[in-house]
Short mmCIF file of C-alpha atoms and ligand atoms in Angstrom, two decimals:
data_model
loop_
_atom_site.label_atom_id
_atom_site.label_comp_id
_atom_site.label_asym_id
_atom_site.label_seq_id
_atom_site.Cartn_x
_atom_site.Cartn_y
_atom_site.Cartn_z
CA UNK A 1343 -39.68 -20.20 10.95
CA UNK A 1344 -37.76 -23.42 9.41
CA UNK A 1345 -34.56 -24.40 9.77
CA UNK A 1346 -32.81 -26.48 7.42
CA UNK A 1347 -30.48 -29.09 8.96
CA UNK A 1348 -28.03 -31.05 6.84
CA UNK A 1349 -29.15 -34.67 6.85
CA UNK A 1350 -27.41 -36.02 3.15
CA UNK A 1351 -24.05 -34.28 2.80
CA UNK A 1352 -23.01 -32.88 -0.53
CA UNK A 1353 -19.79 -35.20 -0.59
CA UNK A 1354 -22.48 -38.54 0.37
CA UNK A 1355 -24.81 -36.91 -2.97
CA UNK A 1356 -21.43 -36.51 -5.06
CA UNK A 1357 -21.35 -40.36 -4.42
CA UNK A 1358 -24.05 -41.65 -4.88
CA UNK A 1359 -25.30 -40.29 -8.22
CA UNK A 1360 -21.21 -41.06 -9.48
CA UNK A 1361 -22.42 -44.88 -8.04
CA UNK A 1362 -25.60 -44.68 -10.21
CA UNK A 1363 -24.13 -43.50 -13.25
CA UNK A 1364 -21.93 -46.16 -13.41
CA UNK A 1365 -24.44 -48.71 -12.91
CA UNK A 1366 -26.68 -46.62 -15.54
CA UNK A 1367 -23.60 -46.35 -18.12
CA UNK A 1368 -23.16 -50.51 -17.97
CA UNK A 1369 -26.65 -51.04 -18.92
CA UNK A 1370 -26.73 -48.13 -22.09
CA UNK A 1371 -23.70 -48.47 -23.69
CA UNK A 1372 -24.33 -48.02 -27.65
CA UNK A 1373 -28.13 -47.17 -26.62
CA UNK A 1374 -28.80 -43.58 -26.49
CA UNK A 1375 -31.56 -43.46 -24.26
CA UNK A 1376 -33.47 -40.22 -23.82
CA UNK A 1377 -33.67 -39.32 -20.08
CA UNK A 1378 -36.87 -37.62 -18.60
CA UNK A 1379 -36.45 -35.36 -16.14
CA UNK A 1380 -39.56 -34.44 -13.87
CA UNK A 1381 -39.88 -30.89 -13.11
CA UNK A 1382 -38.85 -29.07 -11.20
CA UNK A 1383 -37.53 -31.27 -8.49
CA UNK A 1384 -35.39 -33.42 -10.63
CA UNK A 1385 -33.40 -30.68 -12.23
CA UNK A 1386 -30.08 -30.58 -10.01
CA UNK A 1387 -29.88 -34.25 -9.83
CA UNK A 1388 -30.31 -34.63 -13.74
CA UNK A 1389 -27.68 -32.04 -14.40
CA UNK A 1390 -25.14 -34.06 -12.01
CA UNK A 1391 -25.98 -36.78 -13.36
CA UNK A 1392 -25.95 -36.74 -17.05
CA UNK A 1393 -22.28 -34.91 -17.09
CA UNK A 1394 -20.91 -38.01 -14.93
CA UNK A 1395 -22.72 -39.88 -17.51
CA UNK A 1396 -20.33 -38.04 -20.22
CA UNK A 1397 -21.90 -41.10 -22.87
CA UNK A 1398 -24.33 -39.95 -25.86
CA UNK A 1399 -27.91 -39.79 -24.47
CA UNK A 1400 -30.75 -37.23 -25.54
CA UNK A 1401 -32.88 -35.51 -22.36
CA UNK A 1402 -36.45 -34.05 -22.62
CA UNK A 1403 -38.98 -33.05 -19.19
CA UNK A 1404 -42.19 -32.90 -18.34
CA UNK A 1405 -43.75 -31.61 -15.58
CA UNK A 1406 -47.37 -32.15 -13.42
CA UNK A 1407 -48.88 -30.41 -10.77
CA UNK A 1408 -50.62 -32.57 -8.04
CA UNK A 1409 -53.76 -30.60 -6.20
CA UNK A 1410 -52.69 -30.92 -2.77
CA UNK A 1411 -51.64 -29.18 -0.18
CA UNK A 1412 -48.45 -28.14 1.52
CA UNK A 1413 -46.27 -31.21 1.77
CA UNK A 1414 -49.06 -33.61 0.62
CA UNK A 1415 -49.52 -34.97 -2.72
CA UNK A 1416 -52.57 -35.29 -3.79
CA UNK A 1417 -52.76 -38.01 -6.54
CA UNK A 1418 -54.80 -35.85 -7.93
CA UNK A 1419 -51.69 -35.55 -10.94
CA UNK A 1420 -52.13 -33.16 -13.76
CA UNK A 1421 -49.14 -32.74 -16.72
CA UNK A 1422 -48.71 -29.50 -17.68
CA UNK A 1423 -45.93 -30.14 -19.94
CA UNK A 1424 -45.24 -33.06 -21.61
CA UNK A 1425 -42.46 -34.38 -23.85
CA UNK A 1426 -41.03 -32.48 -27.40
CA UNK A 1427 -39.75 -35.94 -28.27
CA UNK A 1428 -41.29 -38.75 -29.71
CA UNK A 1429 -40.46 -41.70 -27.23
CA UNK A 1430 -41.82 -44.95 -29.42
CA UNK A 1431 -39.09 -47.42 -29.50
CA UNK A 1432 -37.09 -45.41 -27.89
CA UNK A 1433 -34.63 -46.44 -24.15
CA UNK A 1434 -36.34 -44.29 -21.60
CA UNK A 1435 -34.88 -43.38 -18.38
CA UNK A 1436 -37.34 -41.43 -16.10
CA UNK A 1437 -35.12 -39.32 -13.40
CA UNK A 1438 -37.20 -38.37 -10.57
CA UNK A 1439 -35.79 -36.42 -7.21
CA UNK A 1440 -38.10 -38.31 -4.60
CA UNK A 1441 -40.80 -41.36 -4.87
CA UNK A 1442 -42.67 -40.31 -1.94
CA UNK A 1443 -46.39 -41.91 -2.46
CA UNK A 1444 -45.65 -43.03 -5.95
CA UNK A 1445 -48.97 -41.36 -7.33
CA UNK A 1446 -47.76 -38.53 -9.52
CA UNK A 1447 -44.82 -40.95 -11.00
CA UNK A 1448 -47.44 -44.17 -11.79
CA UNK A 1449 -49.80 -42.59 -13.67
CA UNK A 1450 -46.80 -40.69 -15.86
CA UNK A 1451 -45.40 -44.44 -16.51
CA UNK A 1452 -48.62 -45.56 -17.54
CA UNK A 1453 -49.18 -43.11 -19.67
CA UNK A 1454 -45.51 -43.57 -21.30
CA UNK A 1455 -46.12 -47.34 -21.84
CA UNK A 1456 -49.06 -46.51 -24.05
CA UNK A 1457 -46.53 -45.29 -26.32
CA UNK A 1458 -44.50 -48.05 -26.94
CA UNK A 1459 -41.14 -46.93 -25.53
CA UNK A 1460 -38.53 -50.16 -26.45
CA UNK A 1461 -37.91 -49.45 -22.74
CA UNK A 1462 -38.53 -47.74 -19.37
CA UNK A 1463 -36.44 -47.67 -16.27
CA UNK A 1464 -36.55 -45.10 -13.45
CA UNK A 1465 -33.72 -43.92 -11.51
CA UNK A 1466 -34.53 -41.57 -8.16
CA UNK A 1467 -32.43 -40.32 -5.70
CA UNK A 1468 -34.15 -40.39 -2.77
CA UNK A 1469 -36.78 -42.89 -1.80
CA UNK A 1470 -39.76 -42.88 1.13
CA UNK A 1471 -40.73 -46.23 1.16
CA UNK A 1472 -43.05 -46.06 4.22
CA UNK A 1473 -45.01 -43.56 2.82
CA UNK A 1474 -45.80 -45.38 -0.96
CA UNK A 1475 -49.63 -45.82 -2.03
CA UNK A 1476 -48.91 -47.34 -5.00
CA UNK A 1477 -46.04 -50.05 -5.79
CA UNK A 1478 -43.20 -48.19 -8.04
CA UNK A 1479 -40.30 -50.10 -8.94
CA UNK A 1480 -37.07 -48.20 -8.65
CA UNK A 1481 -34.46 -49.37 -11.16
CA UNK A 1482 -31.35 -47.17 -9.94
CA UNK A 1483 -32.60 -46.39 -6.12
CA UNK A 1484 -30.16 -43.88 -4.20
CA UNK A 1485 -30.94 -43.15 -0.92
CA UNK A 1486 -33.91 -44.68 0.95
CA UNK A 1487 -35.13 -42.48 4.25
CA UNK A 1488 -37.36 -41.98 6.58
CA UNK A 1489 -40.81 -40.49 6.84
CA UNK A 1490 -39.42 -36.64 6.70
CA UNK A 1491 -39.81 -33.78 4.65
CA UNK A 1492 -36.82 -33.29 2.62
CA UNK A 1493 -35.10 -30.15 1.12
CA UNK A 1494 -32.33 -29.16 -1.24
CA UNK A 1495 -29.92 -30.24 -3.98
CA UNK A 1496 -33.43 -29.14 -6.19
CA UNK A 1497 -36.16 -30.08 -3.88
CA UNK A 1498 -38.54 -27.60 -2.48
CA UNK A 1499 -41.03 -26.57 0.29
CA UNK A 1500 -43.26 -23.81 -0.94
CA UNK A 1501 -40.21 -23.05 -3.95
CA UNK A 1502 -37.50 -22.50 -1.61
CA UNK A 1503 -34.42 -23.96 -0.42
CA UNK A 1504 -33.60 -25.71 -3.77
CA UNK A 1505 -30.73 -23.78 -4.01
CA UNK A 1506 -29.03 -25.97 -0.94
CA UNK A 1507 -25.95 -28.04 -1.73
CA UNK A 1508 -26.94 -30.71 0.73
CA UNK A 1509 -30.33 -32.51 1.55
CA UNK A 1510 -32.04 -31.03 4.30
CA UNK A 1511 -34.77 -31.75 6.72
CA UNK A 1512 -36.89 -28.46 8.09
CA UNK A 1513 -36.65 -27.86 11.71
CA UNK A 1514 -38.59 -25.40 13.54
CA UNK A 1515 -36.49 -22.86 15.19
P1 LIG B 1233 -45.49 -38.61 -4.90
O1 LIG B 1233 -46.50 -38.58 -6.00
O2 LIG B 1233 -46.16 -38.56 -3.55
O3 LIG B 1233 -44.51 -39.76 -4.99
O4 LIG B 1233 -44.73 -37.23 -4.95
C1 LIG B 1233 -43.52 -37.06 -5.56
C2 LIG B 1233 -43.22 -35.59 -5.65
O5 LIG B 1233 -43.60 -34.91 -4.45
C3 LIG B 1233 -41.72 -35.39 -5.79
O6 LIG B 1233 -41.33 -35.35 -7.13
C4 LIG B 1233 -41.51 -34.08 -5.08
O7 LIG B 1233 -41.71 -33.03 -5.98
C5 LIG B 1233 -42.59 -34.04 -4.02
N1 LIG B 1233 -42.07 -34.48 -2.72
C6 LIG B 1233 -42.36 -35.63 -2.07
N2 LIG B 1233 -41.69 -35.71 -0.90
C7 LIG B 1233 -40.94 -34.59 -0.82
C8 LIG B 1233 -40.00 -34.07 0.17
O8 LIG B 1233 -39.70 -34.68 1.23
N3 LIG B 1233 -39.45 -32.88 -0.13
C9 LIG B 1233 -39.73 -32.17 -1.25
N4 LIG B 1233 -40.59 -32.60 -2.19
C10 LIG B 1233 -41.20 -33.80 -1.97
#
């Protein structure tokens, strides 16, 4: 059975995503960018964040599978739902929970550049450098950790534990 132990405090999230929507308010002002949300990890995150935001801005989701197993992705990325909203010439902001090996979130950029956005940036809470396959550029980075599978504040193992206020590693009892 896992445990979850607290290893980001709710007060250290609260933070950080009121640090990175300042940053993110400086560089849209008079811009109304559409945010992207990434299902269904991003959810809580995007919800904090857009109401510290409190400027005009437009949000739309997608969200991809990736065929692999347990807390391995795959790269194997499929969407299974993409954008309502036409993005060309648009300011995009992708909002992602966790950039983990980078697979599922390149090939969704690449695909989003083919459609002439005026702009993309990507903003992600949490970060796992040592783990990255492909190079992904983080515009607004929050938190970079360690090799460990993470839980909470929206992110999942096997669909539970998003509920969690705080970010939580799994320990077995
Ligand atoms: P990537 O393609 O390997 O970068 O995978 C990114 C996706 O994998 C994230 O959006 C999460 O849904 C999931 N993921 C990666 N690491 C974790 C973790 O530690 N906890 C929960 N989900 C994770």
């Amino acid at each position: 059975m896992e445990n979850p132990r607290v290893f980001i405090t709710r007060e250290q999230i609260r933070q950080k995503v009121a640090e990175l929507a300042e940053r993110i308010r400086q560089d849209y002002v008079n811009k109304n960018p559409l945010l992207i949300g990434i299902l269904k990890g991003s959810f809580v995150f995007l919800s904090d964040l857009i109401r510290l935001l409190d400027m005009p801005l437009e949000v739309d989701f997608i969200r991809m599978s990736s065929y692999g197993s347990g807390t391995e992705s795959s790269g194997d990325v499929e969407v299974i739902q993409y954008l309502r909203t036409a993005i060309e010439g648009r300011e995009i902001l992708v909002v992602e929970d966790i950039v983990d090996t980078g697979l599922s979130l390149s090939s969704f950029l690449d695909r989003l550049r083919q459609e002439k956005p005026a702009s993309i940036r990507l903003c992600a809470l949490l970060d796992k450098p040592s783990r990255r396959k492909t190079p992904v550029h983080i515009d607004y980075p929050g938190f970079t950790i360690p090799d460990r599978f993470v839980v909470g504040y929206g992110l999942d193992f096997d669909e539970k534990y998003r509920y969690l206020p705080d970010i939580c590693y799994l320990e077995e009892e």
